[in-house]
Amino acid sequence: MRTIRLNDGRTVPVIGQGTWHMGEHGRRRVEADALRLGLDLGMTLIDTAEMYADGGAEEVVAAAIDGRRDDVFIVTKAYPHNAGRDSLPAACARSLRRLRTDRIDLYLLHWRGNIPFAETVDAFEALRAAGKIRAWGVSNLDERELDEIVALPGGQKCATDQVLYNPEARGIEFSLLPWCAAHAMPVMAYTPLGQAGRLLRAPALVHVAARHHATPAQVALAWALRHPHVLVIPKASDAAHVRENAAAEALRLDDADIAAIDAAFPPPRRRQRLQML
Ligand code: NDP
């Protein structure tokens, strides 16, 4: 699996695994099995959050990584209201307990709230110094907010911005993606499959998929991965989906494919407000 280098020198696979909605439906064993299969196939980054299933998704992750913690790169996120001097270490301790581990590989601020960035960055840095987290980053911030982050003491340590990105939501291409590329900050694309809604039925993706004997989901992933600074975190609890997603790494889209997708989902012509779910 191709990898991307983070600003602390560690590398992560370009295709990871999401976990939103895992732990909600009494299917924890199936979900943990799917994540484990994904690990076997090289998708060793797992993204979760204290928000997902109220901590239940972190527990599914714990089950999936049991006995193989060192092979896995765990990303989890704190609620904005838990991003303070005292609340962040407390939230981190709860996540560590649910994940049944002693450290988080990458800890993200889920979205901007009312706590000043300076306080959150200080709290992240304190957790890093204490060895509770290896790195930290943000989610759902635009490039102006990233400017605020990197201007803070310690702010240059910000490892990623996790944002919505798929052919239906490509506003980040105008200014956020170039900002991240200029700062050597990988972008973690969430909902890369459009949550398997109408995106995967779009004629442009179906057509490109047929040309490559691939599936529309694989085309969506390969499309996001055409950027060298992007990694994707599709969520799959179905084993066939997991296999398909891992195999998407081998798919390379050509200019005609990109043009067909551009025609159906035009790239942004001006700066857009950051979209989020
Ligand atoms: P995705 O775009 O990953 O879509 C998930 C859906 O696609 C599921 O229904 C899944 O079904 C289905 N699916 C997976 N693989 C395939 C495939 N090969 N073919 C067809 N269908 C497929 O949506 P998410 O919103 O879950 O985004 C991915 C992850 O990003 C989240 O799980 C979460 O970790 C993160 N995220 C972060 C946010 C943030 O604010 N930072 C916001 C939203 C998401 P099934 O499960 O049955 O396999």
Short mmCIF file of C-alpha atoms and ligand atoms in Angstrom, two decimals:
data_model
loop_
_atom_site.label_atom_id
_atom_site.label_comp_id
_atom_site.label_asym_id
_atom_site.label_seq_id
_atom_site.Cartn_x
_atom_site.Cartn_y
_atom_site.Cartn_z
CA MET A 1 0.00 0.00 0.00
CA ARG A 2 1.31 3.46 -0.92
CA THR A 3 2.03 5.64 2.09
CA ILE A 4 2.07 9.35 2.94
CA ARG A 5 4.61 10.92 5.25
CA LEU A 6 3.40 13.00 8.18
CA ASN A 7 5.31 16.03 9.48
CA ASP A 8 6.86 13.95 12.27
CA GLY A 9 8.35 11.50 9.75
CA ARG A 10 5.90 8.65 10.34
CA THR A 11 4.12 7.20 7.34
CA VAL A 12 0.49 6.13 7.01
CA PRO A 13 -1.29 4.18 4.27
CA VAL A 14 -3.19 6.28 1.74
CA ILE A 15 -6.30 4.18 2.33
CA GLY A 16 -7.43 3.91 5.94
CA GLN A 17 -10.71 2.85 7.51
CA GLY A 18 -13.54 4.95 8.93
CA THR A 19 -15.82 3.87 11.77
CA TRP A 20 -18.73 6.32 11.89
CA HIS A 21 -21.95 4.41 12.82
CA MET A 22 -20.00 1.40 14.00
CA GLY A 23 -21.01 0.28 17.46
CA GLU A 24 -24.58 1.51 16.96
CA HIS A 25 -26.44 -1.47 15.60
CA GLY A 26 -25.54 -4.53 17.67
CA ARG A 27 -23.18 -5.72 14.91
CA ARG A 28 -19.94 -5.13 16.76
CA ARG A 29 -18.43 -8.50 15.95
CA VAL A 30 -19.08 -8.09 12.21
CA GLU A 31 -17.68 -4.56 12.31
CA ALA A 32 -14.53 -5.58 14.20
CA ASP A 33 -14.03 -8.48 11.75
CA ALA A 34 -14.31 -6.03 8.84
CA LEU A 35 -11.73 -3.71 10.38
CA ARG A 36 -9.41 -6.66 11.02
CA LEU A 37 -9.74 -7.77 7.41
CA GLY A 38 -8.89 -4.23 6.38
CA LEU A 39 -5.77 -4.33 8.57
CA ASP A 40 -4.75 -7.60 6.89
CA LEU A 41 -5.11 -5.87 3.53
CA GLY A 42 -2.87 -2.96 4.52
CA MET A 43 -5.45 -0.37 5.59
CA THR A 44 -3.73 0.01 8.94
CA LEU A 45 -4.96 3.52 9.76
CA ILE A 46 -8.30 3.48 11.62
CA ASP A 47 -10.27 6.69 12.13
CA THR A 48 -12.75 6.99 14.97
CA ALA A 49 -14.08 9.58 17.44
CA GLU A 50 -15.46 9.87 20.94
CA MET A 51 -18.67 11.03 19.26
CA TYR A 52 -19.29 7.86 17.25
CA ALA A 53 -21.86 5.69 19.00
CA ASP A 54 -21.01 7.66 22.13
CA GLY A 55 -17.66 5.92 22.42
CA GLY A 56 -19.00 2.61 21.06
CA ALA A 57 -16.99 2.90 17.84
CA GLU A 58 -13.78 3.24 19.86
CA GLU A 59 -14.73 0.00 21.63
CA VAL A 60 -15.20 -1.73 18.26
CA VAL A 61 -11.73 -0.52 17.30
CA ALA A 62 -10.33 -1.95 20.54
CA ALA A 63 -11.79 -5.35 19.67
CA ALA A 64 -10.43 -5.16 16.13
CA ILE A 65 -6.86 -4.32 17.14
CA ASP A 66 -6.64 -6.71 20.06
CA GLY A 67 -3.21 -8.36 19.91
CA ARG A 68 -1.94 -6.19 17.06
CA ARG A 69 -1.81 -2.68 18.50
CA ASP A 70 1.69 -1.97 17.17
CA ASP A 71 0.57 -2.58 13.58
CA VAL A 72 -2.20 0.00 13.75
CA PHE A 73 -2.27 3.79 13.49
CA ILE A 74 -5.22 5.02 15.56
CA VAL A 75 -6.84 8.36 14.84
CA THR A 76 -9.53 9.58 17.19
CA LYS A 77 -11.20 12.93 17.78
CA ALA A 78 -12.34 15.06 20.67
CA TYR A 79 -15.54 17.09 20.73
CA PRO A 80 -14.89 20.85 20.55
CA HIS A 81 -16.36 21.26 24.04
CA ASN A 82 -13.76 18.79 25.30
CA ALA A 83 -10.84 20.64 23.74
CA GLY A 84 -9.83 22.68 26.81
CA ARG A 85 -6.91 22.67 29.23
CA ASP A 86 -8.60 20.24 31.64
CA SER A 87 -11.30 18.72 29.45
CA LEU A 88 -8.96 17.48 26.70
CA PRO A 89 -6.78 15.30 28.97
CA ALA A 90 -9.97 13.92 30.52
CA ALA A 91 -11.50 13.14 27.10
CA CYS A 92 -8.21 11.61 25.99
CA ALA A 93 -8.14 9.36 29.08
CA ARG A 94 -11.68 8.15 28.31
CA SER A 95 -10.77 7.42 24.68
CA LEU A 96 -7.63 5.55 25.75
CA ARG A 97 -9.71 3.46 28.14
CA ARG A 98 -12.29 2.57 25.47
CA LEU A 99 -9.56 1.88 22.90
CA ARG A 100 -7.73 -0.27 25.48
CA THR A 101 -4.39 1.30 24.58
CA ASP A 102 -1.81 3.57 26.17
CA ARG A 103 -1.45 6.06 23.32
CA ILE A 104 -3.32 7.62 20.42
CA ASP A 105 -1.32 7.96 17.21
CA LEU A 106 -3.15 11.06 16.01
CA TYR A 107 -5.67 13.04 18.06
CA LEU A 108 -7.91 15.52 16.26
CA LEU A 109 -10.10 18.45 17.19
CA HIS A 110 -13.39 17.32 15.56
CA TRP A 111 -14.55 20.81 14.58
CA ARG A 112 -14.17 24.37 15.84
CA GLY A 113 -16.04 25.26 18.98
CA ASN A 114 -15.84 28.06 21.53
CA ILE A 115 -12.57 27.14 23.20
CA PRO A 116 -9.70 29.26 21.80
CA PHE A 117 -7.35 27.39 19.47
CA ALA A 118 -4.40 28.51 21.65
CA GLU A 119 -5.78 26.62 24.63
CA THR A 120 -6.46 23.51 22.54
CA VAL A 121 -2.99 23.53 20.96
CA ASP A 122 -1.41 23.87 24.42
CA ALA A 123 -3.51 20.95 25.66
CA PHE A 124 -2.56 18.83 22.63
CA GLU A 125 1.12 19.63 23.14
CA ALA A 126 0.90 18.71 26.83
CA LEU A 127 -0.65 15.34 25.90
CA ARG A 128 2.09 14.79 23.34
CA ALA A 129 4.80 15.60 25.90
CA ALA A 130 3.16 13.14 28.30
CA GLY A 131 3.22 10.39 25.65
CA LYS A 132 -0.58 10.01 25.63
CA ILE A 133 -0.74 11.05 21.98
CA ARG A 134 1.94 10.84 19.30
CA ALA A 135 0.62 13.71 17.18
CA TRP A 136 -2.38 15.97 16.85
CA GLY A 137 -4.38 17.63 14.10
CA VAL A 138 -7.71 19.18 13.25
CA SER A 139 -10.87 18.48 11.32
CA ASN A 140 -13.38 20.66 9.48
CA LEU A 141 -11.17 23.77 9.48
CA ASP A 142 -10.66 25.96 6.41
CA GLU A 143 -7.32 27.46 5.36
CA ARG A 144 -7.95 30.71 7.22
CA GLU A 145 -8.43 28.77 10.43
CA LEU A 146 -5.32 26.71 9.64
CA ASP A 147 -3.43 30.00 9.34
CA GLU A 148 -4.55 30.76 12.90
CA ILE A 149 -3.41 27.33 14.08
CA VAL A 150 0.07 27.40 12.56
CA ALA A 151 0.69 30.92 13.86
CA LEU A 152 0.37 29.68 17.46
CA PRO A 153 3.31 28.43 19.52
CA GLY A 154 3.45 24.71 18.73
CA GLY A 155 0.87 25.15 15.98
CA GLN A 156 3.27 23.98 13.27
CA LYS A 157 2.97 20.51 14.75
CA CYS A 158 -0.56 20.20 13.32
CA ALA A 159 -0.35 16.97 11.32
CA THR A 160 -3.51 16.98 9.21
CA ASP A 161 -6.88 18.53 8.45
CA GLN A 162 -9.62 15.93 8.07
CA VAL A 163 -12.29 17.29 5.72
CA LEU A 164 -15.16 16.24 3.49
CA TYR A 165 -13.91 15.40 0.01
CA ASN A 166 -15.50 13.47 -2.85
CA PRO A 167 -16.62 14.39 -6.41
CA GLU A 168 -19.86 15.90 -5.06
CA ALA A 169 -18.00 18.00 -2.49
CA ARG A 170 -14.77 19.25 -4.04
CA GLY A 171 -14.68 22.87 -2.86
CA ILE A 172 -11.41 22.24 -0.99
CA GLU A 173 -9.59 22.03 -4.32
CA PHE A 174 -9.70 25.79 -4.73
CA SER A 175 -7.74 26.96 -1.72
CA LEU A 176 -7.63 24.49 1.18
CA LEU A 177 -5.90 21.71 -0.72
CA PRO A 178 -3.24 24.05 -2.17
CA TRP A 179 -2.71 25.50 1.34
CA CYS A 180 -2.15 22.02 2.78
CA ALA A 181 0.18 21.04 -0.07
CA ALA A 182 2.23 24.20 0.47
CA HIS A 183 2.50 23.37 4.18
CA ALA A 184 3.26 19.68 3.53
CA MET A 185 0.17 18.80 5.56
CA PRO A 186 -1.68 15.72 4.27
CA VAL A 187 -5.43 16.07 3.91
CA MET A 188 -7.52 13.22 5.29
CA ALA A 189 -10.59 12.93 3.05
CA TYR A 190 -13.71 11.85 4.90
CA THR A 191 -16.87 10.46 3.32
CA PRO A 192 -14.89 9.67 0.13
CA LEU A 193 -17.76 7.46 -1.11
CA GLY A 194 -20.47 10.03 -0.47
CA GLN A 195 -21.80 7.58 2.15
CA ALA A 196 -22.64 5.18 -0.70
CA GLY A 197 -25.55 7.40 -1.71
CA ARG A 198 -26.26 8.76 -5.17
CA LEU A 199 -22.56 9.39 -5.84
CA LEU A 200 -21.91 5.69 -6.44
CA ARG A 201 -24.83 5.58 -8.92
CA ALA A 202 -23.63 8.63 -10.86
CA PRO A 203 -23.32 7.72 -14.57
CA ALA A 204 -19.84 9.30 -14.79
CA LEU A 205 -18.46 7.05 -12.07
CA VAL A 206 -20.30 4.00 -13.39
CA HIS A 207 -18.88 4.67 -16.87
CA VAL A 208 -15.29 5.17 -15.67
CA ALA A 209 -15.59 2.07 -13.49
CA ALA A 210 -16.71 -0.04 -16.45
CA ARG A 211 -13.70 1.13 -18.49
CA HIS A 212 -11.38 -0.20 -15.80
CA HIS A 213 -13.37 -3.30 -14.76
CA ALA A 214 -13.58 -1.60 -11.39
CA THR A 215 -16.46 -0.40 -9.22
CA PRO A 216 -17.75 3.17 -8.74
CA ALA A 217 -16.49 3.07 -5.15
CA GLN A 218 -12.99 2.25 -6.34
CA VAL A 219 -13.20 5.08 -8.86
CA ALA A 220 -14.23 7.53 -6.12
CA LEU A 221 -11.26 6.48 -3.99
CA ALA A 222 -8.77 6.57 -6.88
CA TRP A 223 -10.14 9.99 -7.84
CA ALA A 224 -9.37 11.44 -4.39
CA LEU A 225 -5.98 9.71 -4.32
CA ARG A 226 -4.88 11.38 -7.58
CA HIS A 227 -3.65 14.14 -5.25
CA PRO A 228 -0.34 13.19 -3.65
CA HIS A 229 -1.33 14.98 -0.42
CA VAL A 230 -4.63 13.20 0.11
CA LEU A 231 -5.46 10.04 2.01
CA VAL A 232 -8.93 8.51 2.26
CA ILE A 233 -10.77 6.81 5.10
CA PRO A 234 -13.76 4.90 3.65
CA LYS A 235 -15.94 3.13 6.21
CA ALA A 236 -16.98 -0.43 5.40
CA SER A 237 -18.52 -3.09 7.58
CA ASP A 238 -19.16 -5.45 4.68
CA ALA A 239 -16.19 -7.71 3.90
CA ALA A 240 -16.66 -7.40 0.12
CA HIS A 241 -16.59 -3.62 0.47
CA VAL A 242 -13.40 -3.82 2.52
CA ARG A 243 -11.68 -5.90 -0.18
CA GLU A 244 -12.85 -3.54 -2.90
CA ASN A 245 -11.62 -0.49 -1.05
CA ALA A 246 -8.17 -1.93 -0.38
CA ALA A 247 -7.84 -2.92 -4.05
CA ALA A 248 -8.66 0.63 -5.15
CA GLU A 249 -5.08 1.58 -4.45
CA ALA A 250 -4.01 -0.13 -7.68
CA LEU A 251 -6.48 1.82 -9.83
CA ARG A 252 -4.99 4.76 -11.76
CA LEU A 253 -7.36 7.12 -13.53
CA ASP A 254 -6.27 8.66 -16.83
CA ASP A 255 -6.98 12.11 -18.26
CA ALA A 256 -10.15 10.93 -20.00
CA ASP A 257 -11.49 9.54 -16.71
CA ILE A 258 -10.73 12.77 -14.87
CA ALA A 259 -12.37 14.80 -17.65
CA ALA A 260 -15.50 12.64 -17.51
CA ILE A 261 -15.76 13.16 -13.75
CA ASP A 262 -15.06 16.92 -14.12
CA ALA A 263 -17.88 17.18 -16.66
CA ALA A 264 -20.35 15.63 -14.21
CA PHE A 265 -18.94 17.27 -11.07
CA PRO A 266 -17.22 20.53 -12.09
CA PRO A 267 -14.21 21.66 -10.08
CA PRO A 268 -14.67 24.85 -8.01
CA ARG A 269 -14.04 28.16 -9.84
CA ARG A 270 -13.89 30.29 -6.73
CA ARG A 271 -13.34 29.91 -3.03
CA GLN A 272 -16.24 28.14 -1.34
CA ARG A 273 -17.29 27.90 2.25
CA LEU A 274 -15.95 24.64 3.68
CA GLN A 275 -18.58 21.91 3.46
CA MET A 276 -18.95 19.52 6.36
CA LEU A 277 -21.32 16.80 7.52
P1 NDP B 1 -18.16 6.76 3.35
O1 NDP B 1 -18.09 7.66 2.18
O2 NDP B 1 -16.95 6.07 3.81
O3 NDP B 1 -19.32 5.71 3.07
C1 NDP B 1 -19.64 4.68 3.97
C2 NDP B 1 -20.77 3.86 3.33
O4 NDP B 1 -20.26 3.29 2.10
C3 NDP B 1 -21.23 2.70 4.17
O5 NDP B 1 -22.63 2.60 4.00
C4 NDP B 1 -20.55 1.49 3.55
O6 NDP B 1 -21.33 0.33 3.67
C5 NDP B 1 -20.47 1.89 2.11
N1 NDP B 1 -19.34 1.31 1.38
C6 NDP B 1 -18.07 1.15 1.82
N2 NDP B 1 -17.29 0.62 0.87
C7 NDP B 1 -18.09 0.43 -0.21
C8 NDP B 1 -17.88 -0.11 -1.49
N3 NDP B 1 -16.68 -0.56 -1.88
N4 NDP B 1 -18.94 -0.17 -2.35
C9 NDP B 1 -20.16 0.27 -1.98
N5 NDP B 1 -20.43 0.79 -0.78
C10 NDP B 1 -19.40 0.88 0.11
O7 NDP B 1 -18.83 7.63 4.52
P2 NDP B 1 -18.48 8.02 5.99
O8 NDP B 1 -19.32 9.21 6.28
O9 NDP B 1 -18.57 6.86 6.89
O10 NDP B 1 -16.97 8.57 5.93
C11 NDP B 1 -15.83 7.76 6.16
C12 NDP B 1 -15.25 8.03 7.53
O11 NDP B 1 -14.79 9.36 7.64
C13 NDP B 1 -16.23 7.90 8.69
O12 NDP B 1 -16.59 6.56 8.93
C14 NDP B 1 -15.49 8.60 9.76
O13 NDP B 1 -14.49 7.78 10.31
C15 NDP B 1 -14.90 9.78 8.99
N6 NDP B 1 -15.77 10.99 9.03
C16 NDP B 1 -15.29 12.13 9.67
C17 NDP B 1 -16.06 13.25 9.77
C18 NDP B 1 -15.53 14.47 10.47
O14 NDP B 1 -16.30 15.40 10.75
N7 NDP B 1 -14.25 14.52 10.76
C19 NDP B 1 -17.42 13.32 9.20
C20 NDP B 1 -17.81 12.12 8.51
C21 NDP B 1 -16.99 11.01 8.43
P3 NDP B 1 -20.97 -0.89 4.67
O15 NDP B 1 -20.61 -0.29 6.00
O16 NDP B 1 -22.22 -1.70 4.69
O17 NDP B 1 -19.82 -1.66 4.09
#
